[in-house]
């Protein structure tokens, strides 16, 4: 790959992929089976396909992905611990015992966060989601408020949550395919180890009762590992899924399907289409410096920028597009800066595709400059 900087832009010309196939011979699922369909490259955030991506719909049990993500965030913050034990409250048992999909928590059950999260992610446990919410936040209302605050924080602007489990609530809970893509990408990028531990299990056994996971792609499509199905009579059948092959991670949404069989077939066909229609190209290796950003008032005048992992993009198979990368930040950045702090973004522009944005983080600490360093930086500025 040949690269050079031009007025702040990093321009990369990529060679055409080998073994290319004609995109016209590959079809996406029909609108009958997948009225709402959306696919992104999880690494770059590129939109690879969108049908009714901003249309609001009731996610049903896909809501539990937001509950799972919030639990991951609180675990990272030290507010929730995997071995922590919560108790089923009598009123919670009376309301949620054997209601919809459950993990069959008994009255007065004492259950770990690890088991609750596996119950929520693998067998869509309505009771488990409520016990987790009450145990972690004190009340369901406080947990739901935190769900909505976290949704806004990560950029889910067409979503609202009224419950921790997606049970029917007169339309207070809604989302969009675009927002579910934002949620899945945040989960994958922020919590890869927790994702691997909790998402994509074939099933779950609790209290002597074994149940299978009804995920339509895991174990059936190479590289598939989750994420969550949903169904109500009002919402129809939906699925938020992901799969990874050869470093390329795709996230897909299918929603509004009239039948479970149609949803399942559409999901499998859709993820296969994504891998056949697009090749993945690595622009930067994990840990490689992408660019630098100017720093004011720091011990160094610049900070190196890097991405969380290998920086890859998807390009339509059989094409040779120009890829332009632009580093953007509000600068100069102000010291002090901590290593790992998000300080910039990489805007990926590929001919014929929507732009995408990848967060860039400081590779190293930049403390505030000492008095002597400030004098030196000032003198250096006179000659540069």
C-alpha positions as CSV (number, residue, x, y, z in Angstrom):
1,X,0.0,0.0,0.0
2,X,1.4,3.4,-1.0
3,X,0.6,6.3,1.3
4,X,1.5,10.0,1.6
5,X,0.3,13.0,3.5
6,X,-1.4,15.8,1.4
7,X,-2.5,18.9,3.3
8,X,-3.6,16.9,6.3
9,X,-5.1,14.0,4.3
10,X,-3.7,10.5,4.2
11,X,-4.4,9.1,0.7
12,X,-4.2,5.4,0.2
13,X,-4.5,3.6,-3.1
14,X,-5.4,-0.1,-2.8
15,X,-4.8,-2.8,-5.4
16,X,-7.9,-4.6,-6.7
17,X,-8.6,-7.8,-4.6
18,X,-7.8,-11.1,-6.2
19,X,-10.5,-13.7,-7.0
20,X,-13.1,-10.9,-7.4
21,X,-16.7,-11.8,-8.2
22,X,-19.4,-9.8,-9.8
23,X,-21.6,-8.1,-7.2
24,X,-24.5,-8.3,-9.6
25,X,-24.6,-12.1,-9.1
26,X,-25.1,-11.7,-5.3
27,X,-28.5,-10.9,-3.9
28,X,-29.5,-9.4,-0.5
29,X,-32.6,-10.8,1.3
30,X,-35.9,-9.7,-0.1
31,X,-38.0,-7.0,1.5
32,X,-40.7,-9.6,2.1
33,X,-38.5,-11.5,4.5
34,X,-36.5,-8.5,5.7
35,X,-38.5,-5.3,5.6
36,X,-35.7,-3.7,7.6
37,X,-32.1,-4.7,6.7
38,X,-28.9,-3.1,7.7
39,X,-25.2,-4.1,7.6
40,X,-22.0,-2.4,8.7
41,X,-18.3,-3.2,8.9
42,X,-17.8,-3.2,12.7
43,X,-14.2,-2.1,12.5
44,X,-14.6,0.9,10.3
45,X,-18.3,1.7,10.8
46,X,-18.9,1.7,7.0
47,X,-22.5,1.1,5.9
48,X,-22.5,-1.8,3.5
49,X,-26.3,-2.0,3.1
50,X,-29.3,-0.1,4.3
51,X,-33.0,-0.6,3.9
52,X,-35.2,1.4,6.2
53,X,-32.3,1.8,8.5
54,X,-33.7,4.8,10.3
55,X,-37.2,3.5,10.7
56,X,-38.2,3.1,14.3
57,X,-39.6,-0.3,15.4
58,X,-40.1,-2.2,18.6
59,X,-37.0,-4.4,19.3
60,X,-38.7,-6.8,21.7
61,X,-36.0,-9.0,23.3
62,X,-33.2,-7.3,21.3
63,X,-33.6,-4.7,24.1
64,X,-31.6,-7.1,26.2
65,X,-28.5,-6.2,24.2
66,X,-28.7,-2.7,25.7
67,X,-29.1,-4.3,29.2
68,X,-26.0,-6.5,28.4
69,X,-24.0,-3.5,27.2
70,X,-24.8,-1.4,30.2
71,X,-23.8,-4.3,32.5
72,X,-20.5,-4.6,30.6
73,X,-19.9,-0.8,31.1
74,X,-20.7,-1.0,34.8
75,X,-18.4,-4.1,35.2
76,X,-15.6,-2.1,33.5
77,X,-16.3,0.8,35.9
78,X,-16.2,-1.5,39.0
79,X,-19.9,-1.0,39.8
80,X,-20.9,-4.6,38.9
81,X,-18.8,-7.8,39.4
82,X,-19.2,-11.1,37.6
83,X,-19.3,-13.1,40.9
84,X,-21.6,-10.7,42.6
85,X,-24.8,-12.4,43.9
86,X,-28.3,-10.9,43.6
87,X,-31.5,-12.2,45.2
88,X,-34.8,-12.6,43.4
89,X,-37.3,-10.3,45.2
90,X,-40.7,-11.8,46.0
91,X,-42.5,-9.2,43.9
92,X,-40.2,-9.8,41.0
93,X,-40.9,-13.5,41.2
94,X,-44.6,-12.9,41.3
95,X,-44.5,-10.7,38.2
96,X,-41.9,-12.5,36.0
97,X,-41.8,-16.2,36.9
98,X,-42.3,-18.2,33.7
99,X,-43.4,-15.0,31.8
100,X,-42.2,-15.3,28.2
101,X,-38.6,-16.6,27.9
102,X,-37.1,-17.2,31.3
103,X,-34.1,-18.9,33.0
104,X,-36.6,-20.3,35.5
105,X,-35.3,-18.5,38.5
106,X,-36.9,-20.0,41.7
107,X,-38.4,-17.9,44.4
108,X,-35.7,-16.2,46.6
109,X,-33.0,-17.4,44.2
110,X,-29.5,-16.2,44.8
111,X,-27.8,-15.9,41.5
112,X,-24.5,-14.5,40.2
113,X,-24.2,-11.7,37.7
114,X,-22.3,-14.2,35.4
115,X,-25.3,-16.5,35.4
116,X,-27.8,-13.7,34.9
117,X,-25.9,-12.3,31.9
118,X,-25.6,-15.8,30.4
119,X,-29.3,-16.3,30.9
120,X,-30.1,-12.9,29.3
121,X,-27.8,-13.4,26.3
122,X,-28.3,-17.1,25.6
123,X,-31.9,-17.9,26.5
124,X,-33.4,-14.4,26.5
125,X,-34.3,-14.5,30.2
126,X,-37.0,-11.9,31.0
127,X,-36.7,-12.8,34.7
128,X,-32.9,-12.6,34.6
129,X,-32.9,-9.2,33.0
130,X,-35.1,-7.7,35.8
131,X,-33.2,-9.3,38.6
132,X,-30.0,-7.9,37.1
133,X,-31.5,-4.5,36.7
134,X,-32.8,-4.4,40.3
135,X,-29.6,-5.8,41.8
136,X,-27.3,-3.4,39.9
137,X,-29.3,-0.2,40.0
138,X,-31.7,-0.7,43.0
139,X,-34.8,-0.3,40.9
140,X,-35.9,-1.1,37.3
141,X,-36.7,2.6,36.7
142,X,-33.1,3.6,37.7
143,X,-31.7,0.9,35.4
144,X,-33.8,1.9,32.5
145,X,-32.8,5.6,33.0
146,X,-29.2,4.4,32.9
147,X,-29.9,2.4,29.7
148,X,-31.3,5.6,28.0
149,X,-28.4,7.7,29.2
150,X,-25.9,5.2,27.9
151,X,-27.7,5.0,24.6
152,X,-27.5,8.8,24.1
153,X,-23.8,8.7,25.1
154,X,-22.9,6.3,22.3
155,X,-25.0,8.0,19.7
156,X,-28.3,6.1,19.7
157,X,-30.6,9.0,19.0
158,X,-33.6,7.1,17.6
159,X,-34.0,4.8,20.5
160,X,-35.8,4.7,23.9
161,X,-36.0,2.0,26.4
162,X,-38.9,1.4,28.8
163,X,-37.9,-2.0,30.2
164,X,-34.7,-4.0,30.7
165,X,-36.1,-7.0,28.8
166,X,-38.1,-5.6,25.9
167,X,-41.5,-6.9,27.2
168,X,-44.4,-5.0,25.7
169,X,-44.8,-1.6,27.2
170,X,-47.3,0.3,24.9
171,X,-44.6,1.4,22.5
172,X,-42.3,3.2,25.0
173,X,-39.5,1.0,23.8
174,X,-38.3,1.6,20.3
175,X,-35.1,1.7,18.3
176,X,-33.8,1.7,14.7
177,X,-31.5,-0.6,12.7
178,X,-28.9,2.2,12.6
179,X,-29.0,2.5,16.4
180,X,-28.6,-1.2,16.9
181,X,-25.6,-1.1,14.7
182,X,-24.1,1.6,16.9
183,X,-24.9,-0.5,20.0
184,X,-23.3,-3.7,18.6
185,X,-20.2,-1.8,17.4
186,X,-19.7,-0.2,20.8
187,X,-20.0,-3.5,22.5
188,X,-17.6,-5.2,20.2
189,X,-15.0,-2.4,20.3
190,X,-15.2,-1.6,24.0
191,X,-15.7,-5.1,25.5
192,X,-14.2,-7.8,23.2
193,X,-13.4,-10.2,26.0
194,X,-16.8,-9.8,27.6
195,X,-18.4,-10.3,24.2
196,X,-16.5,-13.5,23.7
197,X,-17.4,-14.8,27.2
198,X,-21.1,-13.9,27.3
199,X,-22.3,-13.8,23.7
200,X,-23.0,-16.6,21.2
201,X,-23.3,-19.6,23.6
202,X,-25.1,-22.6,22.1
203,X,-27.4,-22.7,25.1
204,X,-27.6,-22.3,28.9
205,X,-28.4,-24.5,31.8
206,X,-29.5,-23.2,35.1
207,X,-31.2,-24.9,38.1
208,X,-31.1,-28.2,36.2
209,X,-33.0,-26.8,33.2
210,X,-31.1,-26.7,29.8
211,X,-32.3,-24.5,27.0
212,X,-30.9,-23.8,23.5
213,X,-30.0,-20.5,22.1
214,X,-32.3,-19.6,19.2
215,X,-29.7,-17.4,17.4
216,X,-30.2,-18.2,13.7
217,X,-26.6,-17.9,12.6
218,X,-24.3,-19.1,15.4
219,X,-23.2,-22.6,14.8
220,X,-24.8,-22.5,11.3
221,X,-22.7,-19.8,9.5
222,X,-18.9,-19.9,9.7
223,X,-17.6,-17.2,12.0
224,X,-21.0,-16.3,13.5
225,X,-21.1,-15.6,17.2
226,X,-24.3,-13.8,18.2
227,X,-26.0,-11.5,19.1
228,X,-29.8,-11.5,19.9
229,X,-33.2,-12.4,18.5
230,X,-36.5,-10.7,19.3
231,X,-40.1,-11.4,18.7
232,X,-43.5,-10.1,19.7
233,X,-46.8,-10.1,17.8
234,X,-46.6,-6.4,17.4
235,X,-42.9,-6.2,16.4
236,X,-42.6,-9.3,14.3
237,X,-39.3,-11.2,14.2
238,X,-36.0,-9.5,14.4
239,X,-32.3,-10.3,14.8
240,X,-29.1,-8.3,15.6
241,X,-26.2,-10.5,14.5
242,X,-22.5,-10.5,14.0
243,X,-19.8,-12.7,12.4
244,X,-16.1,-12.5,11.8
245,X,-13.9,-14.1,9.1
246,X,-10.2,-13.4,8.4
247,X,-10.2,-10.2,10.5
248,X,-13.4,-8.8,8.9
249,X,-16.2,-8.3,11.4
250,X,-19.7,-7.6,10.1
251,X,-22.8,-6.5,12.1
252,X,-26.3,-7.0,10.6
253,X,-29.9,-6.2,11.5
254,X,-33.0,-7.9,10.2
255,X,-36.3,-6.7,11.6
256,X,-40.0,-6.7,10.9
257,X,-40.0,-10.2,9.4
258,X,-43.5,-11.8,9.4
259,X,-42.2,-15.3,10.3
260,X,-39.4,-16.8,12.3
261,X,-38.5,-19.0,9.4
262,X,-38.2,-16.0,7.1
263,X,-36.2,-14.1,9.6
264,X,-33.8,-17.0,10.1
265,X,-33.3,-17.6,6.4
266,X,-32.9,-13.8,5.7
267,X,-30.3,-13.5,8.5
268,X,-28.2,-16.4,7.2
269,X,-28.4,-15.2,3.6
270,X,-27.6,-11.6,4.6
271,X,-24.5,-12.3,6.5
272,X,-23.2,-14.6,3.7
273,X,-23.9,-11.8,1.2
274,X,-21.8,-9.4,3.2
275,X,-18.7,-11.6,3.2
276,X,-19.1,-12.4,-0.5
277,X,-19.8,-8.9,-1.7
278,X,-17.0,-7.1,0.2
279,X,-13.3,-7.7,0.7
280,X,-11.5,-6.5,3.8
281,X,-8.3,-4.5,3.5
282,X,-5.9,-3.6,6.4
283,X,-4.8,0.0,6.4
284,X,-2.8,-0.1,9.7
285,X,-1.6,-2.9,12.0
286,X,-2.6,-3.1,15.6
287,X,-0.7,-0.5,17.6
288,X,0.6,1.3,14.5
289,X,0.7,5.1,14.5
290,X,-2.0,6.4,12.2
291,X,-1.0,10.1,12.4
292,X,-0.1,12.8,14.9
293,X,-2.0,15.7,16.5
294,X,-0.7,19.0,17.7
295,X,-0.6,19.6,21.4
296,X,-0.6,23.0,23.2
297,X,0.9,23.4,26.7
298,X,2.4,19.9,26.8
299,X,5.8,18.5,27.4
300,X,5.6,17.4,23.7
301,X,4.3,19.5,20.9
302,X,2.5,16.5,19.3
303,X,0.9,13.2,20.3
304,X,0.8,10.0,18.2
305,X,-2.7,8.7,17.3
306,X,-3.7,5.0,17.0
307,X,-6.8,2.9,16.7
308,X,-8.0,0.3,19.2
309,X,-7.0,-2.6,17.0
310,X,-6.0,-3.3,13.4
311,X,-7.6,-0.7,11.2
312,X,-9.5,-2.4,8.3
313,X,-12.0,-1.2,5.8
314,X,-14.4,-3.1,3.5
315,X,-14.4,-2.5,-0.3
316,X,-16.8,-3.9,-2.9
317,X,-15.3,-7.0,-4.3
318,X,-14.0,-6.6,-7.8
319,X,-13.4,-2.9,-7.5
320,X,-10.3,-0.7,-7.2
321,X,-11.5,2.4,-5.3
322,X,-9.5,5.4,-4.1
323,X,-9.5,5.5,-0.3
324,X,-8.9,8.9,1.4
325,X,-8.3,9.1,5.1
326,X,-8.6,12.4,6.9
327,X,-7.6,12.9,10.6
328,X,-9.9,15.4,12.3
329,X,-9.7,16.8,15.8
330,X,-10.4,20.1,17.6
331,X,-6.9,21.4,17.9
332,X,-4.5,22.0,19.0
333,X,-5.2,19.5,21.8
334,X,-4.7,20.8,25.3
335,X,-2.3,19.1,27.7
336,X,-2.4,17.0,29.8
337,X,-3.4,14.0,27.6
338,X,-3.6,10.4,28.9
339,X,-2.6,7.4,26.8
340,X,-5.8,5.8,25.5
341,X,-7.8,9.0,25.6
342,X,-10.0,9.5,22.5
343,X,-8.8,12.7,21.0
344,X,-9.5,12.5,17.2
345,X,-11.2,10.6,14.5
346,X,-10.3,9.1,11.2
347,X,-12.7,9.9,8.4
348,X,-12.7,7.1,5.8
349,X,-13.9,8.1,2.3
350,X,-14.2,5.4,-0.3
351,X,-15.5,6.2,-3.8
352,X,-19.1,5.1,-4.1
353,X,-19.6,4.5,-0.4
354,X,-20.8,6.7,2.5
355,X,-18.0,8.1,4.8
356,X,-17.3,6.4,8.0
357,X,-15.5,7.6,11.2
358,X,-13.1,5.6,13.4
359,X,-12.1,7.0,16.8
360,X,-8.4,7.6,17.3
361,X,-6.7,7.6,20.7
362,X,-3.6,9.1,22.1
363,X,-0.8,6.5,22.0
364,X,1.2,8.1,24.8
365,X,0.8,10.4,27.8
366,X,1.5,14.1,27.2
367,X,1.8,15.9,30.6
368,X,1.7,19.6,31.0
369,X,4.9,21.3,30.2
370,X,7.2,22.6,32.9
371,X,8.3,26.2,32.9
372,X,11.5,25.3,31.1
373,X,9.7,23.2,28.5
374,X,7.3,26.1,27.9
375,X,10.2,28.4,27.1
376,X,11.8,25.8,24.9
377,X,8.5,25.2,23.0
378,X,8.1,29.0,22.5
379,X,11.6,29.3,21.1
380,X,11.0,26.3,18.8
381,X,7.8,27.9,17.6
382,X,9.7,30.9,16.4
383,X,11.7,28.7,14.0
384,X,9.0,26.3,12.8
